[in-house]
Coordinates of C-alpha atoms in Angstrom, one line a residue:
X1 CA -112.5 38.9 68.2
X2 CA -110.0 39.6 70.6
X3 CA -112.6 41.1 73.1
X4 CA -114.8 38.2 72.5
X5 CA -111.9 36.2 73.4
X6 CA -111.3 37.9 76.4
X7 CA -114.9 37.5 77.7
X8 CA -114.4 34.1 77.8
X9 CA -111.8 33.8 79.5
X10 CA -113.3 35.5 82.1
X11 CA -116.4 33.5 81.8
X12 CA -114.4 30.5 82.2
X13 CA -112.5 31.8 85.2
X14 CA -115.4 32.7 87.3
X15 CA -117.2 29.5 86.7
X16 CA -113.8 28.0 87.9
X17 CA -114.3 29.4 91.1
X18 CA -118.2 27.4 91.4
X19 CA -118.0 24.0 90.8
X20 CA -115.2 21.4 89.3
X21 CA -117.1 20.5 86.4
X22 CA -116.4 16.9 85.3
X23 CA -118.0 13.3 85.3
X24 CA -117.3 10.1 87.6
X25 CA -114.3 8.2 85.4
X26 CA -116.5 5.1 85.8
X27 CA -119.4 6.7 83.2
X28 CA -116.4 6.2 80.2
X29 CA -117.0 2.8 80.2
X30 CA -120.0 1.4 78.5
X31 CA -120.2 -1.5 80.9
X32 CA -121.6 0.9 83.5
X33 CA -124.3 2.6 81.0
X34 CA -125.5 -1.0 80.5
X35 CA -125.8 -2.6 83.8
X36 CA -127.5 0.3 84.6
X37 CA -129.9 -0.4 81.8
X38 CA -130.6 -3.6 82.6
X39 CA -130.7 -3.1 86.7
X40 CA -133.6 -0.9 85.6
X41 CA -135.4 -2.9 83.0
X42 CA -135.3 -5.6 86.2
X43 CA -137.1 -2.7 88.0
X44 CA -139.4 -2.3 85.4
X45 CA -140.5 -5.7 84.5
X46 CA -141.7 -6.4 88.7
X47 CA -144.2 -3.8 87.6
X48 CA -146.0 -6.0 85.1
X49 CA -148.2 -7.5 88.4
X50 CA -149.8 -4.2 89.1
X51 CA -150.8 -3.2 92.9
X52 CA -154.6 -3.5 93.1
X53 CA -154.7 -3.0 96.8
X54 CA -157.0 -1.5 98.3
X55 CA -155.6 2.5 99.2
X56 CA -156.1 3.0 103.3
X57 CA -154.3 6.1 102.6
X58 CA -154.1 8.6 100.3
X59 CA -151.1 11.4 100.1
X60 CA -151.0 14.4 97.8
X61 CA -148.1 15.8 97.2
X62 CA -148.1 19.6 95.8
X63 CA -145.4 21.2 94.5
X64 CA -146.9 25.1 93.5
X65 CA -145.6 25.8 90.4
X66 CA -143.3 23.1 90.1
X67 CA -143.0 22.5 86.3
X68 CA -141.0 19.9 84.4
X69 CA -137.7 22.3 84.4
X70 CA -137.7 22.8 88.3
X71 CA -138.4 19.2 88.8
X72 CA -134.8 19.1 86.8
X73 CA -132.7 21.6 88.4
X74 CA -134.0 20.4 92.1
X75 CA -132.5 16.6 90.9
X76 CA -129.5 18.3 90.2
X77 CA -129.3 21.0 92.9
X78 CA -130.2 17.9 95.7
X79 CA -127.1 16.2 93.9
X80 CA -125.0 18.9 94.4
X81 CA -125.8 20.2 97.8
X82 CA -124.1 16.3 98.4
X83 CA -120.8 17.5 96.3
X84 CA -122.0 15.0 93.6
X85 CA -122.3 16.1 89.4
X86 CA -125.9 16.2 90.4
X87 CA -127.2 14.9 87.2
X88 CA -127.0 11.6 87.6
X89 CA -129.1 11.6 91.3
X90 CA -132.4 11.0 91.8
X91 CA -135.6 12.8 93.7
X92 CA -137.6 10.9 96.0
X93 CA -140.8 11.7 93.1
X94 CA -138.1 10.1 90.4
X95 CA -138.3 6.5 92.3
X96 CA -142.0 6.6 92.0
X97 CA -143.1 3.8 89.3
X98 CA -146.2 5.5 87.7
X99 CA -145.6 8.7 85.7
X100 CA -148.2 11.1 83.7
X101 CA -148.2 14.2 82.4
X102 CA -151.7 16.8 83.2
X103 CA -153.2 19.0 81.4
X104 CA -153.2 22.5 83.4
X105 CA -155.6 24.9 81.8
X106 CA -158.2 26.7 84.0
X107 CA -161.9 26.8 82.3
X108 CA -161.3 30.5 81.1
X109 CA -157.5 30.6 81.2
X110 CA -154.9 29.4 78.9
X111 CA -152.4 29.7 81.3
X112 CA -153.6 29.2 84.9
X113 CA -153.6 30.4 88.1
X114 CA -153.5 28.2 91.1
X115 CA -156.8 28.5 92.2
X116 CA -158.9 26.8 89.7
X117 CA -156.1 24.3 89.4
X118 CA -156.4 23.5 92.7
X119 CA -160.3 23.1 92.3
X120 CA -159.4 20.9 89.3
X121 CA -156.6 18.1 91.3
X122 CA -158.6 18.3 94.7
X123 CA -162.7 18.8 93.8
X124 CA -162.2 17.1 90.3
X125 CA -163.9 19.7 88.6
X126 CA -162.1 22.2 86.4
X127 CA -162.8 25.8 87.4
X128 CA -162.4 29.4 86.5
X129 CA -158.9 31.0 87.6
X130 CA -159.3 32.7 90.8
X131 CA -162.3 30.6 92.1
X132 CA -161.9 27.8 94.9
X133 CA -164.4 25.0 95.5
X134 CA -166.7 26.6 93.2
X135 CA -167.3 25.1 89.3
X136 CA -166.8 27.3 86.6
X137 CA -169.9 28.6 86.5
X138 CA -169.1 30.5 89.4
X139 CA -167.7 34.3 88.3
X140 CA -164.5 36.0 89.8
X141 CA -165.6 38.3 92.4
X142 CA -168.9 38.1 92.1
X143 CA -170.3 36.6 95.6
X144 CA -174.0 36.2 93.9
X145 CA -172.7 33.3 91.8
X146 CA -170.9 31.2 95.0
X147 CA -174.6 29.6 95.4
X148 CA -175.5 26.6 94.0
X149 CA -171.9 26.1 92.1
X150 CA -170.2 24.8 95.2
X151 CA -168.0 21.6 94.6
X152 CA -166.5 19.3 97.3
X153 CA -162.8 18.4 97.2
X154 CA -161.3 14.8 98.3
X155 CA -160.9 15.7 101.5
X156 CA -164.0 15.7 102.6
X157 CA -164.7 12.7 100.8
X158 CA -162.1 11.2 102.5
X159 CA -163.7 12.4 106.0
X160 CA -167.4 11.4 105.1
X161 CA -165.7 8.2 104.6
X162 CA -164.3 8.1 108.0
X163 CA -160.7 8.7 107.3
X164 CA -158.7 11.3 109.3
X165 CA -157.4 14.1 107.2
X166 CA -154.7 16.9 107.2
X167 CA -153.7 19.9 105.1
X168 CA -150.0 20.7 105.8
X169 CA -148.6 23.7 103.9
X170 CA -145.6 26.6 103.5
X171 CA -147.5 28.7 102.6
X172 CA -150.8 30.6 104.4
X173 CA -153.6 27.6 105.4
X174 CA -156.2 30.0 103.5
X175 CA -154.2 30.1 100.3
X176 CA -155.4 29.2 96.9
X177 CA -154.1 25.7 97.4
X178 CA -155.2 24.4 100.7
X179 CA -158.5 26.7 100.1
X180 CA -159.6 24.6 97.9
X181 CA -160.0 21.6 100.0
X182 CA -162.7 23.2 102.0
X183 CA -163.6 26.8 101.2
X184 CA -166.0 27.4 98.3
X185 CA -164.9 31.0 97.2
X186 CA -165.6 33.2 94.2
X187 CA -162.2 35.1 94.6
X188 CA -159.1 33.4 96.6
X189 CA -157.8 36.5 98.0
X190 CA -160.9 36.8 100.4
X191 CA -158.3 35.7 103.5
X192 CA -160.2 37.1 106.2
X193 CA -163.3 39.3 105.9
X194 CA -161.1 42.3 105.8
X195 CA -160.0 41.8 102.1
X196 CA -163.8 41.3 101.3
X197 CA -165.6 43.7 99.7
X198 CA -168.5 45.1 101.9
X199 CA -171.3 44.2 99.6
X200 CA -169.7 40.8 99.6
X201 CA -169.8 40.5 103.3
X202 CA -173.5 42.2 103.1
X203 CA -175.0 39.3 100.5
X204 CA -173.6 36.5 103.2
X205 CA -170.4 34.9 101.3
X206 CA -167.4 34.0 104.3
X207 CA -164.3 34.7 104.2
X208 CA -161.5 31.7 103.4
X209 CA -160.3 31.6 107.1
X210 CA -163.9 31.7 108.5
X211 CA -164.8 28.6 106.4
X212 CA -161.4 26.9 107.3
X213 CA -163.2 26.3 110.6
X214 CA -167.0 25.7 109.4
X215 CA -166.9 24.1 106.5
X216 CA -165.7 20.8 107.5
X217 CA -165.0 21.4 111.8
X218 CA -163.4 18.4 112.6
X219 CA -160.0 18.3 109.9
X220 CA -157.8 16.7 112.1
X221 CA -155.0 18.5 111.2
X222 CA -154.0 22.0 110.2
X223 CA -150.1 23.4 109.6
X224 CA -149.1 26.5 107.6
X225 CA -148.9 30.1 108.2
X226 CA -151.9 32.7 108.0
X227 CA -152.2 33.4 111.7
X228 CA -153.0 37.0 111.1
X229 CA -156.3 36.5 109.4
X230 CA -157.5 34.1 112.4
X231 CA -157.2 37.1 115.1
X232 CA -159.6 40.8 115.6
X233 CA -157.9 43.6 113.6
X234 CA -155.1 44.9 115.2
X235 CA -155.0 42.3 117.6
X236 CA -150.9 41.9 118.4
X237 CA -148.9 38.9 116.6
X238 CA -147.6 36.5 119.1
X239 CA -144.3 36.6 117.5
X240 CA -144.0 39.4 116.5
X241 CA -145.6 42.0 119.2
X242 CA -144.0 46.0 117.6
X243 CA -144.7 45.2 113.8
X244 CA -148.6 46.2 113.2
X245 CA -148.5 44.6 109.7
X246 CA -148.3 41.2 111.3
X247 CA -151.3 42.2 113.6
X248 CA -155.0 40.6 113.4
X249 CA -157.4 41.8 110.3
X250 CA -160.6 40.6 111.0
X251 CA -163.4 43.1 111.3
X252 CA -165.7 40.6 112.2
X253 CA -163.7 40.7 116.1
X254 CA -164.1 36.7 115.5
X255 CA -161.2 35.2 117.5
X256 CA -160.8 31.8 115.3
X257 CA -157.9 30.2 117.0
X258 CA -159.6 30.2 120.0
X259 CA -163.0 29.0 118.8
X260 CA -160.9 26.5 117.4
X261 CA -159.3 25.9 120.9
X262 CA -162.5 25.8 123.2
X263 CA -163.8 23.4 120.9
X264 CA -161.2 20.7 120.7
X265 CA -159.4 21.1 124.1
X266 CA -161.7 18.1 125.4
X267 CA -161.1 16.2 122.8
X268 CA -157.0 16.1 122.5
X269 CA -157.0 19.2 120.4
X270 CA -153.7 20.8 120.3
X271 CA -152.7 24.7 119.1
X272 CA -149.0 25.3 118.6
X273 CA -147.3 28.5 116.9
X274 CA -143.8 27.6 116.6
X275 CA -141.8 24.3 116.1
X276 CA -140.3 23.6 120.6
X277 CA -144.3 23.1 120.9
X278 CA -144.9 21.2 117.9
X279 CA -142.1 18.9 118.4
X280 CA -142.6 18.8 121.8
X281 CA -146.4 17.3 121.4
X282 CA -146.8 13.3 121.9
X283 CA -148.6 12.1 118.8
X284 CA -150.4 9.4 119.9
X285 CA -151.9 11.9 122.4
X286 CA -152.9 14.2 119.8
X287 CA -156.2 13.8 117.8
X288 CA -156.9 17.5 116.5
X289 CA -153.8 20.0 115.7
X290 CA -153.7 23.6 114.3
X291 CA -150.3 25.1 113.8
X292 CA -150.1 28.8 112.9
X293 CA -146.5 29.6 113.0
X294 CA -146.5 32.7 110.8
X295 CA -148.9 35.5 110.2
X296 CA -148.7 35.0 106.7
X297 CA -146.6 32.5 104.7
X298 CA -143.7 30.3 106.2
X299 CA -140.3 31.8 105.6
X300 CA -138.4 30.6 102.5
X301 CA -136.3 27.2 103.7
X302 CA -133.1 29.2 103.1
X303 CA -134.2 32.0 105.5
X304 CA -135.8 29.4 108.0
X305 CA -134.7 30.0 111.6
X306 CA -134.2 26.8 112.3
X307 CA -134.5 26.7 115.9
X308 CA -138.7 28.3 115.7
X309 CA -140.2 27.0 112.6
X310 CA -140.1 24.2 111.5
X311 CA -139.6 22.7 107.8
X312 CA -142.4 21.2 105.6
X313 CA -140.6 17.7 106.9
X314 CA -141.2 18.0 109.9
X315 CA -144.7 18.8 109.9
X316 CA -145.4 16.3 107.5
X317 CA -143.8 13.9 109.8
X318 CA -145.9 14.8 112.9
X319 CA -149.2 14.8 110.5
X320 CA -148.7 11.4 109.3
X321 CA -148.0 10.2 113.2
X322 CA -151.6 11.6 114.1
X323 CA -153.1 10.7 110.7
X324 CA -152.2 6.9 110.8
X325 CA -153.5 6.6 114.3
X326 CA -157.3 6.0 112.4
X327 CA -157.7 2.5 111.5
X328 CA -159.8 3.9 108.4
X329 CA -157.0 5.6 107.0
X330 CA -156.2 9.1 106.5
X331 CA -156.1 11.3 103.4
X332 CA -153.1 14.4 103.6
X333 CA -152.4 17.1 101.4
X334 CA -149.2 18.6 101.6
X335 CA -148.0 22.1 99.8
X336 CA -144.6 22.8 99.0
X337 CA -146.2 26.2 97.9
X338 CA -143.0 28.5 98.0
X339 CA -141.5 27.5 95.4
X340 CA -144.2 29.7 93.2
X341 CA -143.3 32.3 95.2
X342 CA -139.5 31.8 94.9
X343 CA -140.3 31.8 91.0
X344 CA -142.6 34.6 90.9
X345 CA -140.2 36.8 92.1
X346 CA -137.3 35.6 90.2
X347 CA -135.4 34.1 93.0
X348 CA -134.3 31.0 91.7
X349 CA -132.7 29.3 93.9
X350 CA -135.3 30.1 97.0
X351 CA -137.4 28.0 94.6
X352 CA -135.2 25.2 94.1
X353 CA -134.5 24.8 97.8
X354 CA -138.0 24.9 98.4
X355 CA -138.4 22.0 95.9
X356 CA -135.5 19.9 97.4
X357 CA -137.4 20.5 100.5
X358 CA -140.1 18.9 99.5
X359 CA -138.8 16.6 98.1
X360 CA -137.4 15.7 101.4
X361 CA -141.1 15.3 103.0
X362 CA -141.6 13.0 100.4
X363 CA -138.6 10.8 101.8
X364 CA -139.9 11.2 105.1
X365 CA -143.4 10.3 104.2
X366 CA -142.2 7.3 102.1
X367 CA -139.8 5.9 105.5
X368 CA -144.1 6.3 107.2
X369 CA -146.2 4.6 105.3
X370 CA -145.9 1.4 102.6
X371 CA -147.0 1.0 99.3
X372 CA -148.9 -1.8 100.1
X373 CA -151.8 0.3 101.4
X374 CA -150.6 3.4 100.8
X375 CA -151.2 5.8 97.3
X376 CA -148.4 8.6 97.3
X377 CA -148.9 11.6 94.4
X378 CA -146.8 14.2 93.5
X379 CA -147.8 17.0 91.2
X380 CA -148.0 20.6 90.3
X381 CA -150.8 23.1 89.7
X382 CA -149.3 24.8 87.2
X383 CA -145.2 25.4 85.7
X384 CA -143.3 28.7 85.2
X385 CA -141.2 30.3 82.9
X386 CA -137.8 29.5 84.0
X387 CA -135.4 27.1 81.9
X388 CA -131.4 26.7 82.0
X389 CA -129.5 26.1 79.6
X390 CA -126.4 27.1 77.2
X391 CA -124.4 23.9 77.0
X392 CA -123.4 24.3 80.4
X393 CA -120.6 21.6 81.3
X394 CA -121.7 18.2 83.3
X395 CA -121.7 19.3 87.0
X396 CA -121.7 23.0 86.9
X397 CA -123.0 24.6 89.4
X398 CA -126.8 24.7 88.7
X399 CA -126.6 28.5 89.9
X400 CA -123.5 29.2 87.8
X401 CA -122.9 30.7 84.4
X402 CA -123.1 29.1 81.0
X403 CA -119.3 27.7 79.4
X404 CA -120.2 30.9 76.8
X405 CA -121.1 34.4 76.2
X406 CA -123.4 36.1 74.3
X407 CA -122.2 36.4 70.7
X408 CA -124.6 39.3 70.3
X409 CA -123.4 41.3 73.4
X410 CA -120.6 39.4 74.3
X411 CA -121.6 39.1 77.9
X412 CA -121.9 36.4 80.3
X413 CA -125.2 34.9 81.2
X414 CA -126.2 32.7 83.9
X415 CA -127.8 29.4 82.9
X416 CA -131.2 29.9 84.6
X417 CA -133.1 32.2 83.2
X418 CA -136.7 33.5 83.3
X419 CA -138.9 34.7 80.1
X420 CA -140.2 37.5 82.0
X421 CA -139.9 38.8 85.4
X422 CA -138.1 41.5 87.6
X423 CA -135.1 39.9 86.8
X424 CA -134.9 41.9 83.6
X425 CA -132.1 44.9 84.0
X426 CA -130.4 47.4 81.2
X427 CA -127.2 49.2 82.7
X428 CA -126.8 52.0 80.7
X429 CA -129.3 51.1 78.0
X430 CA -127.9 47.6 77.6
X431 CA -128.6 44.1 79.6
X432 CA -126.8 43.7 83.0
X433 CA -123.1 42.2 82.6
X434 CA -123.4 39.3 85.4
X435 CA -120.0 38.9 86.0
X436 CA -120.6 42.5 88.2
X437 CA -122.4 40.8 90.5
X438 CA -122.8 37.9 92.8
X439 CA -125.4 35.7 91.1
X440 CA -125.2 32.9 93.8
X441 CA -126.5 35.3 96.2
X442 CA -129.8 33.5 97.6
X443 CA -131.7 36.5 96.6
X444 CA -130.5 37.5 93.2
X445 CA -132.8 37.9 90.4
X446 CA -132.3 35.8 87.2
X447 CA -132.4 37.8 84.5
X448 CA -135.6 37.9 82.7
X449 CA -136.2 38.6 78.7
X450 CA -139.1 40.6 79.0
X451 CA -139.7 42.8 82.0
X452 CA -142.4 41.8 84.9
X453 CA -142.9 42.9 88.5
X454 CA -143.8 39.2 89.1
X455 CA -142.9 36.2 86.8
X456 CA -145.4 34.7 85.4
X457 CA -146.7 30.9 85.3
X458 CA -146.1 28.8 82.5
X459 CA -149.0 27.0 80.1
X460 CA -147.0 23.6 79.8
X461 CA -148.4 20.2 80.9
X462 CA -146.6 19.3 84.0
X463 CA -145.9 15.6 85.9
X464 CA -147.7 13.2 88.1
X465 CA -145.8 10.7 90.1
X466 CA -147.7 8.0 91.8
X467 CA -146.5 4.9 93.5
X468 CA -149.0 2.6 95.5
X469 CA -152.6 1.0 95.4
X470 CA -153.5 1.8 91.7
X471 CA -151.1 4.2 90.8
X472 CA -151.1 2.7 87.3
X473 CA -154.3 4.7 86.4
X474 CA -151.9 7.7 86.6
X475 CA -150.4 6.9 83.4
X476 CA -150.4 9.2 79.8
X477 CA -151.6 12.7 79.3
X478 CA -154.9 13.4 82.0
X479 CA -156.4 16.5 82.3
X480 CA -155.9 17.8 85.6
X481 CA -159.4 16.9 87.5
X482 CA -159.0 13.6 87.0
X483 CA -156.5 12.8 89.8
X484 CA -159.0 13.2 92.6
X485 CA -161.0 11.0 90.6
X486 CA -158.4 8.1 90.4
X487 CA -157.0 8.6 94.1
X488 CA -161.2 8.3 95.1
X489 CA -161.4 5.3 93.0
X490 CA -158.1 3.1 94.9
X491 CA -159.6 4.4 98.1
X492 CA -163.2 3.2 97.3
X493 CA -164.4 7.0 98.6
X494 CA -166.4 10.0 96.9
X495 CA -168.5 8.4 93.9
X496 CA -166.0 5.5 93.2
X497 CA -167.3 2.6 95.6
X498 CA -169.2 0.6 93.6
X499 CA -166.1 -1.9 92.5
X500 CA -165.3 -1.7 96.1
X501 CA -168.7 -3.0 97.4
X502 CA -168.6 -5.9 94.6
X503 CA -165.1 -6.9 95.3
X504 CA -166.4 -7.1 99.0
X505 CA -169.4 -9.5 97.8
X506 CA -168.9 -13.4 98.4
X507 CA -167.7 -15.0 94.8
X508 CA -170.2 -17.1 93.4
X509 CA -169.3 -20.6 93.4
X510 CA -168.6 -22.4 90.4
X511 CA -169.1 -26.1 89.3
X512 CA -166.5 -27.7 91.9
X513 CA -167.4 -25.5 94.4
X514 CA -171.5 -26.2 94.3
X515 CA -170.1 -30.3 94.6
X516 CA -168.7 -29.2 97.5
X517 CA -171.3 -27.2 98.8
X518 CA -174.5 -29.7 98.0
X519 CA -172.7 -32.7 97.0
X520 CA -172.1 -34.4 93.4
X521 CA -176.0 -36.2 93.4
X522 CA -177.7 -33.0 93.9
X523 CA -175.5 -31.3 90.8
X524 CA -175.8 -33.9 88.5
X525 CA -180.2 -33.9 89.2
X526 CA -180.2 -30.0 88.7
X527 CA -177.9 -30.6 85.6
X528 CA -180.1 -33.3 84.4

């Protein structure tokens, strides 16, 4: 008892030296609960007229990984980072009106990767994990099935439509996530021909890069990482001239940035590989744009030099500038996509930055554009397993420990935690005491019940947030295809124009109206 007691105490003197837990004296009275109440009950009652504009723009925002618990601890991380409780603030998704809740499965997977979730919320089709673009009759690896299976993604309904459109990501542009907008692809980690089996390459399937570039030519805007799979094997990075793993991989000796460049030069086509050009560039002077800045994925936004790449804001900032320039509209797609990887490898709070982050874009996005004609979505793919918990106090720190210890081991525990991952650690055959360490480091890994080299995803439904033309249809439990199919339908493109073209037609006119058109003698002879 007496050593339990004394755990405690240390518990409760470490967490002393986080964050003053506590809550704003004005929350004791119940004056504030209720005018709160009602303030938002005014909120919710202006929504009874629902927006039935037509959408001239469509924005998807995609948070990898970003499940119901992350969406949480960003809130109150965002708070925090402003010396507030946290609990209490609000995202930029939580002002959104329109809330749903998607159902994540792949076709073959209970749990699922973000490949055939990305098929599922961009082509509208659900798909096998692993594939991109392709429907689940496609197989894993097997290029002999690609044929005939292909499926096209909103974005290129959005450009047979004549909108501009943009895929603006942290991670590499060829990832599972952005793949999926224009690649049709039997296995996701075919980056460049180089991680393609030769039989593969043999029987005619492309590469994910390759078809970045030929699929669908003229995307009018391009941001992320991957340079390295654009460039000849062992061509030199840029950036990064005396470290060969950064170096080109194609075996094909296909230069694609500058395919990409001799093309578009003429027509206002920009390449820029680190943020003085991007920021530098004139918008309304820009018409195509491909920014490589890293030969992989973007750095997490905690390790972010800050004077040579830039942050998912500002590219989404300088996309939307080009974008709105079409008086058809544009469609964008936007990735927060390292916050998986933050999760994957138990890194907690690179993943919560990363979700502020883009949470952020979606701020800047929102200052852009207006609801009026305007649909703004924000989802995940898929959720992870990381929770928090252990009736931590209002206000603690969202890194910090729980106000108890283990009664079992009578140790200290943080309040994230992971159910599996490399987080999970025995010193001397028993689990790590965290008071030993520094678990605010940016890098330290949350302990994990069940060890993993990688964390895995998580099988739970996560949100949709939609504000703008027809975002009510993004309402209740939805399996996950059937966003592309709603954004298509407020933006009359893809297979949902038909209301469009009858909402365009001339009304009929009724009794009063054929008195005015023909006059009240005619009328009354045809009644007659």
């Amino acid at each position: 008892m007496k050593l339990r007691l004394l755990l405690l105490l240390v518990c409760c003197a470490l967490a002393s030296g986080q964050r003053t837990a506590g809550f704003p004296e004005q929350e004791k009275e119940p004056k504030f609960w209720n005018d709160w109440a009602q303030k938002t009950l005014d909120k919710a009652l202006s929504l009874q007229t629902l927006n039935k504009n037509r959408a001239q723009n469509l924005i998807l925002f995609l948070g990898d990984g970003m499940g119901v618990p992350t969406v949480t601890a960003a809130r109150i991380l965002k708070g925090q980072l402003r010396g507030q409780p946290g609990e209490e603030g609000q995202l930029e998704m939580d002002k959104f009106p329109f809330v749903a809740l998607s159902k994540t499965y792949n076709t073959d997977a209970q749990v699922a990767d973000s490949a055939g979730t990305a098929t599922a919320y961009l082509c509208g089709v659900k798909a096998n994990a692993g594939t991109v673009g392709v429907s689940a009759a496609a197989v894993r690896s097997q290029c002999n099935t690609t044929q005939g299976n292909e499926v096209t993604s909103i974005l290129r309904w959005a450009k047979d439509a004549g909108k501009s459109v943009g895929i603006v990501t942290t991670t590499r542009v060829n990832h599972a996530t952005p793949s999926a907008a224009y690649a049709h692809c039997v296995d996701r980690d075919w980056y460049s021909d180089n991680e393609m089996p030769a039989d593969a390459v043999e029987a005619g399937c492309k590469d994910i890069a390759r078809q970045l570039f030929e699929n669908i030519p003229d995307i009018d805007v391009i941001m992320g990482g991957g340079r390295k799979y654009m460039y000849p094997k062992n061509t030199t990075d840029v950036e990064y001239p005396g470290q060969p793993k950064h170096s080109g991989t194609r075996k094909d000796g296909r230069n694609l940035v500058k395919e990409w460049v001799d093309r578009n030069t003429e027509r206002k086509g920009h390449y820029v590989w680190n943020k003085k050009d991007l920021l530098s560039l004139n918008p309304t002077k820009v018409d195509y744009l491909l920014g490589l800045f890293e030969p992989a994925d973007l750095p997490y936004d905690l390790e972010r030099n800050k004077e040579t790449d830039p942050s998912l804001s500002e590219m989404v900032e300088v996309a939307i500038k080009i974008l709105r320039r079409n008086p058809n509209g544009f469609y964008l797609l936007v990735e927060g996509g390292r916050i998986d990887h933050g999760h994957h490898e138990g890194k907690a709070k690179h993943a919560l930055h990363e979700a502020v982050e883009m949470d952020r874009a979606i701020g800047r996005a929102d200052l852009m554009t207006s609801t009026s004609d305007t649909l703004t979505v924000v989802t995940a793919d898929h959720s992870h397993l990381f929770g928090f918990g252990g009736y931590t106090q209002r206000g603690n720190s969202i890194f910090g420990l729980a106000a108890m210890v283990s009664d079992v081991d009578q140790k200290p525990f943080t309040a994230i935690l992971y159910g599996n991952g490399p987080g999970y650690k025995l010193v001397d055959g028993a689990r790590e005491n965290v008071s030993t360490v520094d678990y605010q480091d940016n890098s330290y890994l949350a302990q994990a019940a069940v060890p993993l080299s990688s964390e895995t995803h998580g099988g739970e439904d996560v949100a949709v947030f939609a504000k703008g033309p027809m975002a009510h249809l993004l309402h209740g439990v939805h399996e996950q295809n059937y966003i592309p199919h709603a954004m298509a339908y407020a933006a009359c493109i893809g297979q949902n124009r038909a209301h469009c073209l009858a909402s365009a037609a001339p009304p009929r006119p009724g009794l009063a109206g054929l008195v005015g058109l023909v006059g009240l003698a005619t009328v009354m002879r045809l009644l007659c």
